[in-house]
PDB file of C-alpha atoms in Angstrom:
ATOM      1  CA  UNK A   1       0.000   0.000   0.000  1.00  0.00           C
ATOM      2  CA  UNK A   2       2.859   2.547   0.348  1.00  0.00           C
ATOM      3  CA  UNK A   3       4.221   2.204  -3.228  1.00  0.00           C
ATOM      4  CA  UNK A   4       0.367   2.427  -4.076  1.00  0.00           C
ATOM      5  CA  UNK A   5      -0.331   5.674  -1.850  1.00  0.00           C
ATOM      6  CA  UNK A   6       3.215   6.791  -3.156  1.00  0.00           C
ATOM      7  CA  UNK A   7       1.814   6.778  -6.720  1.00  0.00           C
ATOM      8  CA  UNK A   8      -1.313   8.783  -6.065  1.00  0.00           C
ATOM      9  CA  UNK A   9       0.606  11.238  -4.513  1.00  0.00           C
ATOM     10  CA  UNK A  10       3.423  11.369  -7.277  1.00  0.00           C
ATOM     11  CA  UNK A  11      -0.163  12.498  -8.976  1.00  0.00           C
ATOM     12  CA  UNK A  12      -0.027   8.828 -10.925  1.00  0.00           C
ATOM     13  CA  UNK A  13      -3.552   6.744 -11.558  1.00  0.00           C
ATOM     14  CA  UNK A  14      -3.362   3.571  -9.148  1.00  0.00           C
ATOM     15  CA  UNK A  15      -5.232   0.664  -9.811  1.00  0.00           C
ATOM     16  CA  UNK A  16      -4.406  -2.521  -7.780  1.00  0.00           C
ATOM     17  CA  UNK A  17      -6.104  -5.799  -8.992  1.00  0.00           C
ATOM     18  CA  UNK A  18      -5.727  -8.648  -5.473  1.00  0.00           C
ATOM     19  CA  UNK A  19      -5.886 -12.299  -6.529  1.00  0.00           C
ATOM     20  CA  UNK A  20      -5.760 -15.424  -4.727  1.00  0.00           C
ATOM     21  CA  UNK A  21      -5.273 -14.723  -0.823  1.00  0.00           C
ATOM     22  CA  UNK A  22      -4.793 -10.779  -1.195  1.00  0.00           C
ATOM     23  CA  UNK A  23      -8.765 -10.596  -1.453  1.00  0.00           C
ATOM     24  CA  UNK A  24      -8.984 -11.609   1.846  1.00  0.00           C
ATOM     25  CA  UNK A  25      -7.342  -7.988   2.627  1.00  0.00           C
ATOM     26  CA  UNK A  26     -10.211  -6.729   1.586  1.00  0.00           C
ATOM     27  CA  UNK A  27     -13.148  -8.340   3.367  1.00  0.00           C
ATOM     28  CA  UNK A  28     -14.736  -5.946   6.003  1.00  0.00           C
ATOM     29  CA  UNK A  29     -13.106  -6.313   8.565  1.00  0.00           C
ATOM     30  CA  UNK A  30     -10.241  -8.141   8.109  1.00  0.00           C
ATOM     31  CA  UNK A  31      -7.446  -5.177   7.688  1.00  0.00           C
ATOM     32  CA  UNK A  32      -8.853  -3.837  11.165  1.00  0.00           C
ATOM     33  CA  UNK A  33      -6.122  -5.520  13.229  1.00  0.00           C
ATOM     34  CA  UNK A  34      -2.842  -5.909  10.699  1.00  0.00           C
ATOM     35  CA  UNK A  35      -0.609  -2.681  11.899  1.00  0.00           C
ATOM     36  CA  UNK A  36       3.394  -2.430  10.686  1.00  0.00           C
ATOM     37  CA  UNK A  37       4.831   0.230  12.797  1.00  0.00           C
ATOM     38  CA  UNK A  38       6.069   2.486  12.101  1.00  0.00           C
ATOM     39  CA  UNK A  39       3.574   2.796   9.347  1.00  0.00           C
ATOM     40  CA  UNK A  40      -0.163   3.676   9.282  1.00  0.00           C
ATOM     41  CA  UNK A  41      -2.628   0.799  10.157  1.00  0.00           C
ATOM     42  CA  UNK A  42      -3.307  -1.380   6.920  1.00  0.00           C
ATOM     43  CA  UNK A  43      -7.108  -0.004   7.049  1.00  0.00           C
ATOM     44  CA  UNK A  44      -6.351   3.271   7.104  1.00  0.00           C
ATOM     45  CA  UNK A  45      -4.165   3.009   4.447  1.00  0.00           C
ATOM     46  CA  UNK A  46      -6.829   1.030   2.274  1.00  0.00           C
ATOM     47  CA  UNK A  47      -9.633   3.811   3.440  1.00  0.00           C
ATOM     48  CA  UNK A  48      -6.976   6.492   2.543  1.00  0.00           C
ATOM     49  CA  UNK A  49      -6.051   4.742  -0.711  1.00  0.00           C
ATOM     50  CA  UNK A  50      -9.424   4.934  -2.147  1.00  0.00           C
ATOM     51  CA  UNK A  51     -10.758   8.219  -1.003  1.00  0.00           C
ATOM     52  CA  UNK A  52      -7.646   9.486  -3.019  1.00  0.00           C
ATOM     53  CA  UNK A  53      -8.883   7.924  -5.989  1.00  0.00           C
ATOM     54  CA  UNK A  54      -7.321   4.287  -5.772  1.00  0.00           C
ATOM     55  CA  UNK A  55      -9.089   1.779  -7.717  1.00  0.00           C
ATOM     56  CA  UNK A  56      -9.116  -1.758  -6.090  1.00  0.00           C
ATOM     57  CA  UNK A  57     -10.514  -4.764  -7.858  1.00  0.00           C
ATOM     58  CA  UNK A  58     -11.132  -8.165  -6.113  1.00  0.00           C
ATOM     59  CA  UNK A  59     -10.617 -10.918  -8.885  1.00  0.00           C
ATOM     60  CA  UNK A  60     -13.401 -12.632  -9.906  1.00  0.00           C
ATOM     61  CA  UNK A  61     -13.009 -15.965  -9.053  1.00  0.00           C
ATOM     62  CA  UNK A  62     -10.797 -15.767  -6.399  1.00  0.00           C
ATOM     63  CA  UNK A  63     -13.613 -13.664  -4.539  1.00  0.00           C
ATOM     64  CA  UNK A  64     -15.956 -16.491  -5.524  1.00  0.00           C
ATOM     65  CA  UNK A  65     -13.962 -19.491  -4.507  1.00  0.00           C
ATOM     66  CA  UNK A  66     -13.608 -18.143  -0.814  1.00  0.00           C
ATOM     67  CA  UNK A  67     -17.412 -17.607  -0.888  1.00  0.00           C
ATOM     68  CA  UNK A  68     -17.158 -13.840  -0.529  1.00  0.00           C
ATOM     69  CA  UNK A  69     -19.889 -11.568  -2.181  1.00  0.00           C
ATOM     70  CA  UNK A  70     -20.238  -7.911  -2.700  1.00  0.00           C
ATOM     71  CA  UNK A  71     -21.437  -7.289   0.666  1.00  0.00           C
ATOM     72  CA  UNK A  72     -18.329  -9.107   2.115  1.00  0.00           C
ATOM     73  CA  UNK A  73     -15.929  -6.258   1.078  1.00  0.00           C
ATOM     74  CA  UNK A  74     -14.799  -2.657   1.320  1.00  0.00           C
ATOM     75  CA  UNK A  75     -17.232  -0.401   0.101  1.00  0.00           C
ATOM     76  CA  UNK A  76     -15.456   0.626  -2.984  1.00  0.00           C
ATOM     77  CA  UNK A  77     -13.767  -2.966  -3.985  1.00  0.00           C
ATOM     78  CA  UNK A  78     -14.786  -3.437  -7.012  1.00  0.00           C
ATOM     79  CA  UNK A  79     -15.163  -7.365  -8.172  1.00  0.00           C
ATOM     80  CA  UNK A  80     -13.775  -7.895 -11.656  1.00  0.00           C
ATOM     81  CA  UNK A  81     -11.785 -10.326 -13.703  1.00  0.00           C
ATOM     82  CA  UNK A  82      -8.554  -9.304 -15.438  1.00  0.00           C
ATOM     83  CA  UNK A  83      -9.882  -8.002 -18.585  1.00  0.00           C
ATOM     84  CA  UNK A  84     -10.209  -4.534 -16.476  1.00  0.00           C
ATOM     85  CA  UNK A  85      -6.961  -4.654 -15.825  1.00  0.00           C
ATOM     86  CA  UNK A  86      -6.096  -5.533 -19.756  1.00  0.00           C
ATOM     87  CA  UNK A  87      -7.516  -2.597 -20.869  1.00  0.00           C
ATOM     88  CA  UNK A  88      -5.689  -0.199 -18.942  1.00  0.00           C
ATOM     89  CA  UNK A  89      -2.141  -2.665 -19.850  1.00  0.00           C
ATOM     90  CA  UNK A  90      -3.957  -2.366 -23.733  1.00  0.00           C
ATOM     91  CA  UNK A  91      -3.718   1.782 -23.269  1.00  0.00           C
ATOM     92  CA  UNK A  92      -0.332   1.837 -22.547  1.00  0.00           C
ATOM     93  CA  UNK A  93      -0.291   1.610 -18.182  1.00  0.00           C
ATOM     94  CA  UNK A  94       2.825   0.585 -16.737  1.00  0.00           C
ATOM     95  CA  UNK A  95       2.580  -1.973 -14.446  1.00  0.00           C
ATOM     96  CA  UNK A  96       3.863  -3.674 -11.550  1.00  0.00           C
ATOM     97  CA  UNK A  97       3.654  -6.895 -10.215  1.00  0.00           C
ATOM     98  CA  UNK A  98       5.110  -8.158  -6.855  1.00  0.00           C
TER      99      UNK A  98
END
């Protein structure tokens, strides 16, 4: 979330697509208690991230297979398969992937 929050404020567009386990970041609830000091609380950053005009999508299927729905996430998460994320690679976004 830094290198994410670092972006927006570098005045970049950050989009951050979570598959397999990194959905579960997103459930409600489940950033509440994951804190690396000295940095902000992982919610905060993810609230933070957003109202600044982060996009995060939830895979598809991965969302699915852990029997999460809409309602189960962040306001804001958007569920989505990788296609949204091809069209922004197809109009030239950079990416990165760790």
């Amino acid at each position: 979330m830094t290198i994410a929050l670092g972006g927006l404020t570098s005045g970049l567009k950050v989009s951050i697509f979570l598959t397999s386990s990194g959905v579960d970041i997103v459930r409600r609830g489940a950033a509440d208690m994951t804190h690396v000091k000295p940095l902000e609380p992982l919610a905060e950053m993810l609230r933070n991230f957003m109202a600044r005009g982060g996009t995060l999508w939830a895979c598809t299927p991965c969302v699915k297979s852990r029997g999460y729905t809409q309602e189960n996430l962040l306001e804001g998460v958007v569920i989505t398969g990788a296609s949204a994320m091809h069209e922004l690679i197809k109009r030239g976004a950079a990416t990165l992937s760790f």
